[in-house]
Structures are given as structure tokens and as C-alpha cells.
mmCIF file of C-alpha atoms and ligand atoms in Angstrom:
data_model
loop_
_atom_site.group_PDB
_atom_site.id
_atom_site.type_symbol
_atom_site.label_atom_id
_atom_site.label_comp_id
_atom_site.label_asym_id
_atom_site.label_seq_id
_atom_site.Cartn_x
_atom_site.Cartn_y
_atom_site.Cartn_z
ATOM 1 C CA MET A 6 -40.333 -219.718 89.482
ATOM 2 C CA THR A 7 -38.025 -217.858 87.128
ATOM 3 C CA MET A 8 -36.043 -219.985 84.761
ATOM 4 C CA THR A 9 -32.577 -218.984 83.601
ATOM 5 C CA ALA A 10 -31.339 -219.856 80.128
ATOM 6 C CA ASN A 11 -30.679 -223.591 79.521
ATOM 7 C CA VAL A 12 -32.118 -224.617 82.897
ATOM 8 C CA ASP A 13 -35.205 -226.814 83.127
ATOM 9 C CA ALA A 14 -38.025 -226.662 85.715
ATOM 10 C CA ALA A 15 -35.977 -228.774 88.148
ATOM 11 C CA GLY A 16 -33.003 -226.426 87.815
ATOM 12 C CA ILE A 17 -31.064 -228.820 85.586
ATOM 13 C CA HIS A 18 -28.894 -227.270 82.899
ATOM 14 C CA ILE A 19 -29.845 -228.696 79.504
ATOM 15 C CA SER A 20 -27.885 -228.577 76.312
ATOM 16 C CA THR A 21 -28.148 -231.311 73.736
ATOM 17 C CA LEU A 22 -25.816 -232.796 71.169
ATOM 18 C CA VAL A 23 -27.597 -234.556 68.297
ATOM 19 C CA LEU A 24 -25.501 -237.010 66.273
ATOM 20 C CA ALA A 25 -26.585 -236.383 62.705
ATOM 21 C CA GLU A 26 -26.493 -238.798 59.798
ATOM 22 C CA HIS A 27 -26.295 -237.398 56.291
ATOM 23 C CA GLU A 28 -26.400 -238.733 52.747
ATOM 24 C CA GLY A 29 -25.952 -236.986 49.422
ATOM 25 C CA GLY A 30 -25.458 -233.613 51.125
ATOM 26 C CA CYS A 31 -28.717 -233.842 53.107
ATOM 27 C CA ILE A 32 -29.443 -234.553 56.764
ATOM 28 C CA LYS A 33 -31.529 -237.713 57.092
ATOM 29 C CA SER A 34 -35.033 -237.096 58.333
ATOM 30 C CA SER A 35 -34.485 -239.523 61.241
ATOM 31 C CA SER A 36 -31.807 -237.134 62.551
ATOM 32 C CA ILE A 37 -34.193 -234.175 62.186
ATOM 33 C CA SER A 38 -36.685 -236.213 64.274
ATOM 34 C CA SER A 39 -34.017 -236.418 66.985
ATOM 35 C CA ILE A 40 -33.954 -232.606 67.109
ATOM 36 C CA GLU A 41 -37.720 -232.648 67.474
ATOM 37 C CA ALA A 42 -37.256 -235.087 70.385
ATOM 38 C CA ALA A 43 -34.540 -232.863 71.916
ATOM 39 C CA ASN A 44 -37.072 -230.056 71.886
ATOM 40 C CA SER A 45 -39.214 -232.005 74.369
ATOM 41 C CA LEU A 46 -36.394 -232.223 76.931
ATOM 42 C CA GLY A 47 -37.246 -228.777 78.242
ATOM 43 C CA GLU A 48 -37.395 -225.121 77.380
ATOM 44 C CA ASN A 49 -34.234 -223.149 76.634
ATOM 45 C CA ASN A 50 -32.471 -226.268 75.435
ATOM 46 C CA SER A 51 -29.496 -225.316 73.315
ATOM 47 C CA ILE A 52 -29.340 -227.939 70.548
ATOM 48 C CA SER A 53 -26.108 -228.603 68.642
ATOM 49 C CA MET A 54 -25.892 -230.967 65.690
ATOM 50 C CA LEU A 55 -22.700 -232.941 65.143
ATOM 51 C CA LEU A 56 -21.845 -234.000 61.590
ATOM 52 C CA ALA A 57 -18.806 -235.925 60.462
ATOM 53 C CA GLY A 58 -17.350 -236.957 57.141
ATOM 54 C CA SER A 59 -15.175 -235.370 54.507
ATOM 55 C CA GLY A 60 -15.431 -233.453 51.273
ATOM 56 C CA SER A 61 -18.071 -231.328 49.613
ATOM 57 C CA SER A 62 -21.073 -233.481 50.550
ATOM 58 C CA LEU A 63 -20.250 -232.881 54.239
ATOM 59 C CA GLN A 64 -20.230 -229.120 53.688
ATOM 60 C CA GLU A 65 -23.565 -229.357 51.791
ATOM 61 C CA ALA A 66 -25.006 -231.409 54.655
ATOM 62 C CA ALA A 67 -23.775 -228.768 57.143
ATOM 63 C CA THR A 68 -25.623 -226.076 55.193
ATOM 64 C CA HIS A 69 -28.763 -228.206 55.267
ATOM 65 C CA ALA A 70 -28.295 -228.899 59.006
ATOM 66 C CA ALA A 71 -28.086 -225.176 59.757
ATOM 67 C CA SER A 72 -31.649 -224.622 58.630
ATOM 68 C CA CYS A 73 -33.298 -228.068 58.803
ATOM 69 C CA HIS A 74 -35.190 -227.419 62.066
ATOM 70 C CA PRO A 75 -36.164 -224.168 63.836
ATOM 71 C CA SER A 76 -34.542 -225.339 67.101
ATOM 72 C CA VAL A 77 -30.979 -225.940 65.874
ATOM 73 C CA SER A 78 -28.654 -223.594 67.794
ATOM 74 C CA GLN A 79 -25.391 -224.546 66.107
ATOM 75 C CA VAL A 80 -23.833 -227.061 63.743
ATOM 76 C CA LEU A 81 -20.509 -228.698 64.573
ATOM 77 C CA VAL A 82 -18.649 -230.162 61.604
ATOM 78 C CA ALA A 83 -15.887 -232.750 61.947
ATOM 79 C CA ASP A 84 -14.142 -232.894 58.577
ATOM 80 C CA SER A 85 -11.483 -235.587 58.322
ATOM 81 C CA ASP A 86 -10.544 -238.549 56.120
ATOM 82 C CA LYS A 87 -10.609 -240.597 59.339
ATOM 83 C CA LEU A 88 -14.343 -239.860 59.514
ATOM 84 C CA LYS A 89 -15.111 -240.361 55.820
ATOM 85 C CA TYR A 90 -17.203 -243.462 56.604
ATOM 86 C CA PRO A 91 -19.495 -243.680 59.638
ATOM 87 C CA LEU A 92 -17.455 -246.264 61.558
ATOM 88 C CA ALA A 93 -18.541 -246.646 65.177
ATOM 89 C CA GLU A 94 -14.969 -246.628 66.503
ATOM 90 C CA ALA A 95 -14.125 -243.237 64.990
ATOM 91 C CA TRP A 96 -17.517 -241.696 65.732
ATOM 92 C CA ALA A 97 -17.465 -242.837 69.365
ATOM 93 C CA LYS A 98 -14.044 -241.208 69.842
ATOM 94 C CA LEU A 99 -15.362 -238.046 68.211
ATOM 95 C CA VAL A 100 -18.409 -237.961 70.504
ATOM 96 C CA GLU A 101 -16.155 -238.408 73.542
ATOM 97 C CA MET A 102 -13.937 -235.550 72.377
ATOM 98 C CA VAL A 103 -16.839 -233.194 71.597
ATOM 99 C CA GLN A 104 -18.540 -234.055 74.903
ATOM 100 C CA ASN A 105 -15.375 -233.321 76.861
ATOM 101 C CA ALA A 106 -15.148 -229.943 75.161
ATOM 102 C CA GLY A 107 -18.832 -229.006 75.320
ATOM 103 C CA VAL A 108 -20.164 -230.877 78.384
ATOM 104 C CA TYR A 109 -23.672 -231.514 77.052
ATOM 105 C CA SER A 110 -26.380 -232.708 79.422
ATOM 106 C CA HIS A 111 -27.898 -234.951 76.702
ATOM 107 C CA ILE A 112 -26.642 -236.778 73.620
ATOM 108 C CA LEU A 113 -29.234 -238.066 71.147
ATOM 109 C CA ALA A 114 -29.138 -240.165 68.004
ATOM 110 C CA ALA A 115 -31.866 -241.751 65.902
ATOM 111 C CA SER A 116 -32.462 -245.395 66.648
ATOM 112 C CA GLY A 117 -31.380 -246.625 63.199
ATOM 113 C CA SER A 118 -28.292 -248.654 62.383
ATOM 114 C CA PHE A 119 -26.141 -245.462 62.512
ATOM 115 C CA GLY A 120 -27.200 -244.542 66.065
ATOM 116 C CA LYS A 121 -27.405 -248.147 67.306
ATOM 117 C CA ASN A 122 -23.844 -248.642 66.150
ATOM 118 C CA ILE A 123 -22.308 -245.526 67.685
ATOM 119 C CA LEU A 124 -24.267 -244.811 70.856
ATOM 120 C CA PRO A 125 -23.331 -247.857 72.983
ATOM 121 C CA ARG A 126 -19.631 -247.487 72.145
ATOM 122 C CA ALA A 127 -19.656 -243.728 72.855
ATOM 123 C CA ALA A 128 -21.597 -244.357 76.091
ATOM 124 C CA ALA A 129 -18.959 -246.875 77.194
ATOM 125 C CA LEU A 130 -16.203 -244.320 76.578
ATOM 126 C CA LEU A 131 -18.144 -241.727 78.592
ATOM 127 C CA ASP A 132 -18.969 -244.320 81.275
ATOM 128 C CA VAL A 133 -22.752 -243.861 81.155
ATOM 129 C CA SER A 134 -25.639 -246.169 80.385
ATOM 130 C CA PRO A 135 -27.716 -245.212 77.318
ATOM 131 C CA ILE A 136 -31.511 -245.440 77.152
ATOM 132 C CA THR A 137 -32.649 -246.919 73.861
ATOM 133 C CA ASP A 138 -35.713 -246.646 71.618
ATOM 134 C CA VAL A 139 -37.278 -243.653 73.342
ATOM 135 C CA ILE A 140 -40.812 -243.010 72.036
ATOM 136 C CA ALA A 141 -41.923 -240.247 74.444
ATOM 137 C CA ILE A 142 -40.225 -237.685 76.669
ATOM 138 C CA SER A 143 -41.885 -236.356 79.787
ATOM 139 C CA GLY A 144 -39.169 -234.149 81.262
ATOM 140 C CA SER A 145 -35.444 -233.847 80.895
ATOM 141 C CA HIS A 146 -34.780 -237.193 82.609
ATOM 142 C CA GLN A 147 -37.983 -239.229 82.160
ATOM 143 C CA PHE A 148 -38.625 -241.298 79.076
ATOM 144 C CA VAL A 149 -40.992 -243.938 77.681
ATOM 145 C CA ARG A 150 -39.658 -246.913 75.737
ATOM 146 C CA PRO A 151 -41.259 -250.140 74.499
ATOM 147 C CA ILE A 152 -40.366 -253.457 76.114
ATOM 148 C CA TYR A 153 -41.322 -257.094 75.329
ATOM 149 C CA ALA A 154 -41.314 -256.418 71.553
ATOM 150 C CA GLY A 155 -43.614 -253.446 72.007
ATOM 151 C CA ASN A 156 -46.215 -255.300 74.076
ATOM 152 C CA ALA A 157 -45.650 -253.049 77.093
ATOM 153 C CA LEU A 158 -44.350 -249.531 77.609
ATOM 154 C CA SER A 159 -41.882 -248.757 80.338
ATOM 155 C CA THR A 160 -41.355 -245.309 81.870
ATOM 156 C CA VAL A 161 -37.760 -244.884 82.937
ATOM 157 C CA ARG A 162 -35.980 -242.156 84.856
ATOM 158 C CA TYR A 163 -32.309 -241.428 84.204
ATOM 159 C CA THR A 164 -30.496 -240.992 87.497
ATOM 160 C CA GLY A 165 -26.916 -241.388 86.294
ATOM 161 C CA GLU A 166 -24.227 -238.830 85.650
ATOM 162 C CA PRO A 167 -24.459 -236.635 82.565
ATOM 163 C CA PRO A 168 -24.559 -236.998 79.668
ATOM 164 C CA CYS A 169 -27.913 -238.724 79.432
ATOM 165 C CA MET A 170 -27.641 -240.633 76.152
ATOM 166 C CA LEU A 171 -30.771 -241.556 74.215
ATOM 167 C CA SER A 172 -31.596 -243.336 71.000
ATOM 168 C CA ILE A 173 -34.797 -241.969 69.510
ATOM 169 C CA ARG A 174 -37.513 -243.779 67.562
ATOM 170 C CA SER A 175 -38.008 -241.295 64.768
ATOM 171 C CA THR A 176 -41.546 -242.492 63.952
ATOM 172 C CA SER A 177 -42.620 -241.078 67.351
ATOM 173 C CA PHE A 178 -41.231 -237.580 66.681
ATOM 174 C CA PRO A 179 -42.442 -236.441 63.248
ATOM 175 C CA VAL A 180 -40.357 -233.869 61.422
ATOM 176 C CA PRO A 181 -42.075 -230.444 61.549
ATOM 177 C CA SER A 182 -42.827 -228.677 58.281
ATOM 178 C CA GLU A 183 -41.106 -225.429 59.391
ATOM 179 C CA THR A 184 -37.380 -224.913 58.952
ATOM 180 C CA ARG A 185 -35.096 -222.266 60.491
ATOM 181 C CA SER A 186 -35.610 -218.873 58.849
ATOM 182 C CA SER A 187 -31.965 -217.833 59.211
ATOM 183 C CA ALA A 188 -29.193 -220.434 59.188
ATOM 184 C CA ALA A 189 -27.649 -221.479 62.525
ATOM 185 C CA PRO A 190 -23.901 -220.875 62.925
ATOM 186 C CA ILE A 191 -21.613 -223.612 61.599
ATOM 187 C CA SER A 192 -18.255 -224.278 63.272
ATOM 188 C CA GLN A 193 -15.502 -226.784 62.609
ATOM 189 C CA VAL A 194 -14.508 -229.255 65.327
ATOM 190 C CA ASP A 195 -10.806 -229.001 66.182
ATOM 191 C CA LEU A 196 -9.482 -232.435 65.216
ATOM 192 C CA SER A 197 -5.793 -231.745 65.861
ATOM 193 C CA THR A 198 -5.687 -234.345 68.660
ATOM 194 C CA PHE A 199 -8.092 -236.810 66.974
ATOM 195 C CA GLY A 200 -6.720 -240.236 66.057
ATOM 196 C CA GLY A 201 -4.742 -243.242 67.270
ATOM 197 C CA GLY A 202 -5.891 -246.049 69.598
ATOM 198 C CA THR A 203 -9.009 -247.944 68.557
ATOM 199 C CA LEU A 204 -9.379 -245.900 65.358
ATOM 200 C CA ASN A 205 -6.942 -248.184 63.587
ATOM 201 C CA LYS A 206 -8.740 -251.352 64.678
ATOM 202 C CA ALA A 207 -11.625 -251.048 62.200
ATOM 203 C CA ARG A 208 -11.464 -250.495 58.472
ATOM 204 C CA PHE A 209 -14.245 -249.638 56.035
ATOM 205 C CA VAL A 210 -14.521 -252.397 53.420
ATOM 206 C CA LYS A 211 -17.625 -251.631 51.342
ATOM 207 C CA LEU A 212 -21.181 -250.437 51.469
ATOM 208 C CA THR A 213 -23.872 -252.505 49.785
ATOM 209 C CA SER A 214 -27.207 -250.822 49.481
ATOM 210 C CA GLN A 215 -30.090 -250.996 47.080
ATOM 211 C CA ASP A 216 -30.140 -248.273 44.476
ATOM 212 C CA SER A 217 -33.804 -247.609 44.205
ATOM 213 C CA GLU A 218 -36.154 -244.886 43.056
ATOM 214 C CA ARG A 219 -38.624 -246.005 45.685
ATOM 215 C CA PRO A 220 -39.156 -244.028 48.908
ATOM 216 C CA ASP A 221 -37.092 -244.797 51.981
ATOM 217 C CA LEU A 222 -38.729 -247.505 54.094
ATOM 218 C CA GLY A 223 -38.490 -245.506 57.317
ATOM 219 C CA ASN A 224 -40.362 -242.483 55.896
ATOM 220 C CA ALA A 225 -42.639 -243.944 53.210
ATOM 221 C CA ARG A 226 -46.345 -243.049 53.265
ATOM 222 C CA ILE A 227 -47.203 -246.501 51.884
ATOM 223 C CA VAL A 228 -45.358 -249.732 52.672
ATOM 224 C CA VAL A 229 -45.985 -253.019 50.868
ATOM 225 C CA THR A 230 -44.559 -256.004 52.745
ATOM 226 C CA GLY A 231 -44.045 -259.616 51.754
ATOM 227 C CA GLY A 232 -43.512 -262.637 53.941
ATOM 228 C CA ARG A 233 -42.119 -266.138 53.558
ATOM 229 C CA ALA A 234 -45.209 -267.033 51.516
ATOM 230 C CA LEU A 235 -43.743 -265.160 48.520
ATOM 231 C CA LYS A 236 -41.448 -268.213 48.192
ATOM 232 C CA SER A 237 -38.662 -266.634 46.080
ATOM 233 C CA ALA A 238 -36.748 -263.500 45.138
ATOM 234 C CA GLU A 239 -38.348 -263.772 41.707
ATOM 235 C CA ASN A 240 -41.862 -263.637 43.192
ATOM 236 C CA PHE A 241 -40.899 -260.585 45.283
ATOM 237 C CA LYS A 242 -40.641 -258.693 41.962
ATOM 238 C CA MET A 243 -44.451 -258.914 41.815
ATOM 239 C CA LEU A 244 -44.564 -256.932 45.032
ATOM 240 C CA GLU A 245 -41.966 -254.465 43.749
ATOM 241 C CA LYS A 246 -44.152 -253.769 40.690
ATOM 242 C CA LEU A 247 -47.144 -253.177 42.931
ATOM 243 C CA ALA A 248 -45.051 -250.833 45.085
ATOM 244 C CA GLU A 249 -44.022 -248.889 41.992
ATOM 245 C CA LYS A 250 -47.647 -248.386 41.033
ATOM 246 C CA LEU A 251 -48.520 -247.209 44.551
ATOM 247 C CA GLY A 252 -45.380 -245.086 45.063
ATOM 248 C CA ALA A 253 -44.685 -247.349 48.039
ATOM 249 C CA ALA A 254 -41.593 -248.734 49.765
ATOM 250 C CA VAL A 255 -41.091 -252.508 49.907
ATOM 251 C CA GLY A 256 -40.595 -254.258 53.241
ATOM 252 C CA ALA A 257 -40.189 -257.873 54.311
ATOM 253 C CA THR A 258 -40.461 -260.157 57.284
ATOM 254 C CA ARG A 259 -37.377 -261.689 58.839
ATOM 255 C CA ALA A 260 -38.376 -265.085 57.426
ATOM 256 C CA ALA A 261 -38.321 -263.626 53.903
ATOM 257 C CA VAL A 262 -34.940 -261.976 54.554
ATOM 258 C CA ASP A 263 -33.467 -265.138 56.098
ATOM 259 C CA ALA A 264 -34.645 -267.131 53.086
ATOM 260 C CA GLY A 265 -32.600 -264.737 50.912
ATOM 261 C CA PHE A 266 -35.571 -263.341 48.950
ATOM 262 C CA VAL A 267 -34.611 -259.733 49.725
ATOM 263 C CA PRO A 268 -31.709 -257.917 51.428
ATOM 264 C CA ASN A 269 -31.578 -257.418 55.168
ATOM 265 C CA GLU A 270 -32.221 -253.653 54.918
ATOM 266 C CA LEU A 271 -35.858 -254.374 53.998
ATOM 267 C CA GLN A 272 -36.619 -256.219 57.248
ATOM 268 C CA ILE A 273 -39.341 -254.684 59.379
ATOM 269 C CA GLY A 274 -39.845 -255.517 63.035
ATOM 270 C CA GLN A 275 -38.185 -255.814 66.395
ATOM 271 C CA THR A 276 -34.794 -256.560 64.881
ATOM 272 C CA GLY A 277 -35.433 -254.633 61.672
ATOM 273 C CA LYS A 278 -36.839 -251.220 60.805
ATOM 274 C CA ILE A 279 -39.721 -249.489 62.531
ATOM 275 C CA VAL A 280 -42.266 -248.040 60.113
ATOM 276 C CA ALA A 281 -45.292 -245.797 60.629
ATOM 277 C CA PRO A 282 -46.847 -245.257 57.174
ATOM 278 C CA ASP A 283 -50.373 -244.052 56.386
ATOM 279 C CA LEU A 284 -50.989 -247.409 54.688
ATOM 280 C CA TYR A 285 -49.265 -250.713 55.485
ATOM 281 C CA MET A 286 -50.079 -253.687 53.242
ATOM 282 C CA ALA A 287 -48.959 -257.166 54.309
ATOM 283 C CA PHE A 288 -48.968 -260.068 51.839
ATOM 284 C CA GLY A 289 -48.383 -263.563 53.229
ATOM 285 C CA VAL A 290 -47.244 -262.227 56.612
ATOM 286 C CA SER A 291 -48.317 -264.300 59.627
ATOM 287 C CA GLY A 292 -48.178 -261.380 62.109
ATOM 288 C CA ALA A 293 -45.610 -262.667 64.633
ATOM 289 C CA ILE A 294 -45.158 -260.286 67.600
ATOM 290 C CA GLN A 295 -41.608 -259.508 66.509
ATOM 291 C CA HIS A 296 -42.940 -258.288 63.153
ATOM 292 C CA LEU A 297 -45.861 -256.384 64.692
ATOM 293 C CA ALA A 298 -43.377 -254.515 66.911
ATOM 294 C CA GLY A 299 -42.254 -252.685 63.782
ATOM 295 C CA ILE A 300 -45.640 -251.725 62.342
ATOM 296 C CA ARG A 301 -47.782 -250.758 65.349
ATOM 297 C CA ASP A 302 -47.851 -247.033 64.530
ATOM 298 C CA SER A 303 -49.126 -247.578 60.964
ATOM 299 C CA LYS A 304 -52.381 -245.695 60.429
ATOM 300 C CA VAL A 305 -54.187 -248.298 58.295
ATOM 301 C CA ILE A 306 -53.110 -251.940 58.100
ATOM 302 C CA VAL A 307 -54.302 -254.153 55.236
ATOM 303 C CA ALA A 308 -53.521 -257.881 55.367
ATOM 304 C CA VAL A 309 -53.826 -260.595 52.726
ATOM 305 C CA ASN A 310 -53.372 -264.121 54.029
ATOM 306 C CA LYS A 311 -54.853 -267.467 53.031
ATOM 307 C CA ASP A 312 -55.242 -268.532 56.671
ATOM 308 C CA PRO A 313 -58.315 -266.880 58.273
ATOM 309 C CA ASP A 314 -56.773 -267.459 61.731
ATOM 310 C CA ALA A 315 -53.464 -265.724 60.956
ATOM 311 C CA PRO A 316 -52.580 -263.359 63.863
ATOM 312 C CA ILE A 317 -52.064 -260.453 61.427
ATOM 313 C CA PHE A 318 -55.864 -260.224 61.106
ATOM 314 C CA GLN A 319 -56.085 -259.249 64.804
ATOM 315 C CA VAL A 320 -54.289 -255.984 64.087
ATOM 316 C CA ALA A 321 -55.472 -255.402 60.501
ATOM 317 C CA ASP A 322 -58.029 -252.688 59.734
ATOM 318 C CA TYR A 323 -58.868 -254.520 56.496
ATOM 319 C CA GLY A 324 -58.273 -258.232 56.003
ATOM 320 C CA LEU A 325 -58.623 -260.324 52.871
ATOM 321 C CA VAL A 326 -58.530 -264.116 53.134
ATOM 322 C CA GLY A 327 -57.069 -265.369 49.877
ATOM 323 C CA ASP A 328 -54.071 -266.431 47.847
ATOM 324 C CA LEU A 329 -51.557 -263.625 47.332
ATOM 325 C CA PHE A 330 -50.548 -265.114 43.960
ATOM 326 C CA GLU A 331 -54.061 -264.305 42.711
ATOM 327 C CA ILE A 332 -54.643 -261.090 44.672
ATOM 328 C CA ILE A 333 -51.415 -259.212 43.846
ATOM 329 C CA PRO A 334 -51.839 -259.552 40.027
ATOM 330 C CA GLU A 335 -55.495 -258.558 40.359
ATOM 331 C CA LEU A 336 -54.586 -255.456 42.384
ATOM 332 C CA GLN A 337 -51.856 -254.638 39.885
ATOM 333 C CA GLU A 338 -54.344 -254.799 37.055
ATOM 334 C CA LYS A 339 -57.139 -252.863 38.745
ATOM 335 C CA LEU A 340 -55.114 -250.041 40.294
ATOM 336 C CA PRO A 341 -55.053 -246.980 38.036
ATOM 337 C CA GLU A 342 -51.723 -245.857 36.522
ATOM 338 C CA LYS A 343 -49.988 -243.096 38.537
HETATM 339 P P1 FAD B 471 -44.536 -267.349 58.389
HETATM 340 O O1 FAD B 471 -44.677 -267.284 59.848
HETATM 341 O O2 FAD B 471 -44.079 -268.613 57.773
HETATM 342 O O3 FAD B 471 -45.939 -266.931 57.786
HETATM 343 C C1 FAD B 471 -46.276 -266.994 56.427
HETATM 344 C C2 FAD B 471 -47.750 -266.608 56.329
HETATM 345 O O4 FAD B 471 -48.112 -266.594 54.950
HETATM 346 C C3 FAD B 471 -48.690 -267.571 57.028
HETATM 347 O O5 FAD B 471 -49.568 -266.839 57.861
HETATM 348 C C4 FAD B 471 -49.469 -268.242 55.884
HETATM 349 O O6 FAD B 471 -50.821 -268.507 56.220
HETATM 350 C C5 FAD B 471 -49.395 -267.196 54.808
HETATM 351 N N1 FAD B 471 -49.449 -267.746 53.428
HETATM 352 C C6 FAD B 471 -48.795 -268.840 52.943
HETATM 353 N N2 FAD B 471 -49.055 -268.971 51.616
HETATM 354 C C7 FAD B 471 -49.845 -267.932 51.279
HETATM 355 C C8 FAD B 471 -50.448 -267.523 50.056
HETATM 356 N N3 FAD B 471 -50.222 -268.174 48.904
HETATM 357 N N4 FAD B 471 -51.247 -266.425 50.043
HETATM 358 C C9 FAD B 471 -51.488 -265.726 51.188
HETATM 359 N N5 FAD B 471 -50.954 -266.078 52.397
HETATM 360 C C10 FAD B 471 -50.130 -267.152 52.424
HETATM 361 N N6 FAD B 471 -39.709 -261.283 62.244
HETATM 362 C C11 FAD B 471 -39.864 -260.139 61.546
HETATM 363 O O7 FAD B 471 -40.629 -260.079 60.576
HETATM 364 N N7 FAD B 471 -39.164 -259.016 61.909
HETATM 365 C C12 FAD B 471 -38.315 -258.999 62.955
HETATM 366 O O8 FAD B 471 -37.694 -257.956 63.227
HETATM 367 C C13 FAD B 471 -38.149 -260.188 63.716
HETATM 368 N N8 FAD B 471 -37.334 -260.220 64.785
HETATM 369 C C14 FAD B 471 -37.264 -261.374 65.521
HETATM 370 C C15 FAD B 471 -36.491 -261.372 66.696
HETATM 371 C C16 FAD B 471 -36.419 -262.521 67.460
HETATM 372 C C17 FAD B 471 -35.593 -262.495 68.719
HETATM 373 C C18 FAD B 471 -37.111 -263.689 67.054
HETATM 374 C C19 FAD B 471 -37.057 -264.925 67.904
HETATM 375 C C20 FAD B 471 -37.860 -263.687 65.911
HETATM 376 C C21 FAD B 471 -37.948 -262.551 65.112
HETATM 377 N N9 FAD B 471 -38.708 -262.512 63.963
HETATM 378 C C22 FAD B 471 -38.863 -261.346 63.291
HETATM 379 C C23 FAD B 471 -39.283 -263.748 63.372
HETATM 380 C C24 FAD B 471 -40.760 -263.900 63.670
HETATM 381 O O9 FAD B 471 -40.927 -264.578 64.904
HETATM 382 C C25 FAD B 471 -41.473 -264.739 62.566
HETATM 383 O O10 FAD B 471 -40.797 -265.974 62.439
HETATM 384 C C26 FAD B 471 -41.495 -264.069 61.191
HETATM 385 O O11 FAD B 471 -41.999 -262.754 61.305
HETATM 386 C C27 FAD B 471 -42.411 -264.881 60.290
HETATM 387 O O12 FAD B 471 -42.343 -264.383 58.995
HETATM 388 P P2 FAD B 471 -43.528 -264.663 57.971
HETATM 389 O O13 FAD B 471 -44.799 -264.105 58.503
HETATM 390 O O14 FAD B 471 -43.052 -264.187 56.634
HETATM 391 O O15 FAD B 471 -43.537 -266.250 57.848
#
């Protein structure tokens, strides 16, 4: 069978819009993973990246977007004060407008707080049902996603009207090392009719995030996690010191977050972040299924827990039964300086 441009094996036209998140003039690696995922939708897929914001950092991010992945066909830039902050209301309107102009067969976003915030609202405006947390793609309309906190995998087929909207688990689509040799074209989205309606119903108040030299939790090669057993924010500093020595990111269980030891952005698990580091170290973490849902793709799991029957030991490659208040200082002392 001969295939024409942008048509998959079943004769379906495919062109994808990837909603891209950027920070400090760079496209986040989770968004680059979404392009990698878009690549699996079929051959001849024309992939456009949509960026929004305002000012010079948006233009820097657009330049990065144009070469961040070999498969980017074009970069669409929406530059407006109304899009300065990534509010779901404004973004959803933008997606609706860009979709109506470009009629994409697929719209993808990474399954982080940015994508989880925008995608359902944009899908409602476009009157389609999104498929969330996609971890594998086996054709333009068939996807695999975890269910029951990752204890089972479900294969789903999208039979609705286009666009097929997907949120992508970036840990399942690693960013390739190659970039685009020549930059993809960048064009500005015409925003002359953008505004009004729901846009005025939400207002950006403030962003609170940890200013840290440590690697980003979602991409770190090593993650050091603490549970409720750490007992206080003060004791979590012990873990932070260990992370510094290892060049690791710090994570936490929901119990530790709920107890106020660390901010919410450090939570790993079903309702937190999904991580897939080379080394995952858990200190005083029981191993509840909701936590395990976020660490399953880790290559090596090390657990320290004083209870030999703790469920975390069932998934750990290396387990140490002992008191974390003795083991962490000992590790800190014995590990060589970087
Ligand atoms: P605990 O269960 O209290 O375990 C503490 C562990 O530390 C125990 O195993 C204990 O033996 C050990 N310990 C105690 N003292 C020491 C010591 N001195 N040295 C060594 N070990 C010690 N949880 C998440 O983490 N992420 C999620 O995304 C998440 N989402 C959820 C979603 C839903 C809908 C629900 C219902 C729950 C969710 N949870 C989530 C909560 C989850 O069920 C567990 O309650 C939580 O993971 C437990 O955290 P923990 O292991 O820190 O605490």
C-alpha cells in the first residue's frame, strides 16, 4: 500500500499539536518527551509545538523548541500578556483557537501539572474525551495506560471525533540525544480575536516553588525519598544533605507532605510525580500501592525500613532493615565527596 503524506496505515490523516511548557527560555524535557510520543503515532506525522507566554524568555524558548527534537515540523508562538502565566482558562481557549485554525488529528501534553490542568478544559471546549497517562502507543488511535494505581495496564482505542487528546507519561518516552540539525520554522499565532469570556474569571496570584540547585525530580538520575518516619521538616534536612552528596533529587511520600515536612511538589506517587531514575532510595517509606505507582519504572530500588515486613521490600532490589536515623548519617559519612 502506498502512503501519502500525513496519512497513517489505516488511511487516517495525522498531524499533531504538542502543548509545550517552558521555563527560563528552555522547553521542559517532559514536553520534548511528548514529541517523542507523537512520533509513535505514525509515519509522516507533522508535529507542531505550541508555546505561549510573553517577553524575551518566550522567544528564547521558541528558538529552543525549533531545534529540540528532530521531528518538530513547526513552532507556533502565542505571545500575549493574557498568556504570561500558564492559566488553564487562557491556555484552553488558545488550544481551541489553534485547533480550529489547524484541525490537528491529535493534541498531546505531558502528564504533569501543566498538562493535567489544561487538557481537560481544552477537551471540554472541543467536545472530546481525553485519554490520560499514556505510557505506550500502538497506532494512531490505540494506547496503553495504567489503571488501579498502576497495578494493571489497559489498552484503549480512541473512537471519538478528532482531535484525539492525550496526556503523556514522560518517563515512558525518553528524550532522544539528537536534536534538529536545522531549526524548524517559527510562526506567531494570530491573537487578534483572543480574549473575553472565561479568560477574566481566573487571575494569577503567585507562584511558590523551591529554588534549588538540585536536579528536577521528574528527570533526576538519583532520587532520595523520605516518608512519615522522618518525623519533621528539620529531619528532612538530613536527607537533603545526602541528596547533595549524591547529586540526587529529594522526593517524599504523601504522608510526609501532608504532615508539612516538605512542600507538595516533592510528592511522588499516584497523586504526585512519576519518577524513573537509575537509582531510587527510600528511607522510612512503607511502600503503599499509591506510592509505588510513582516509582515502578526506577531501575534500582533501595529501601531502608525498620520493619522487615514493610511492603517496600517486595519491590526493592536492595533492602536494609534498620533505623534511618542511624543509617542516613552513616551513609553521609562513608560516601566519598563529589
Ligand atoms: P507510613 O505508611 O506511616 O510508613 C512509614 C514507614 O516508615 C513504615 O513502614 C515504618 O516501618 C517505617 N519507619 C518508621 N520509623 C522508622 C525508622 N526510624 N527507620 C526506618 N524506618 C522507619 N502516598 C504517596 O506516597 N504518594 C501518593 O501519590 C499517594 N496518593 C494517594 C492517593 C489516594 C487516593 C490515597 C487513598 C492514598 C494515597 N497515598 C499516596 C497515601 C498512601 O496510601 C500512604 O498512606 C503513604 O504513601 C504512606 O506514607 P509513608 O510510607 O511515609 O508512611
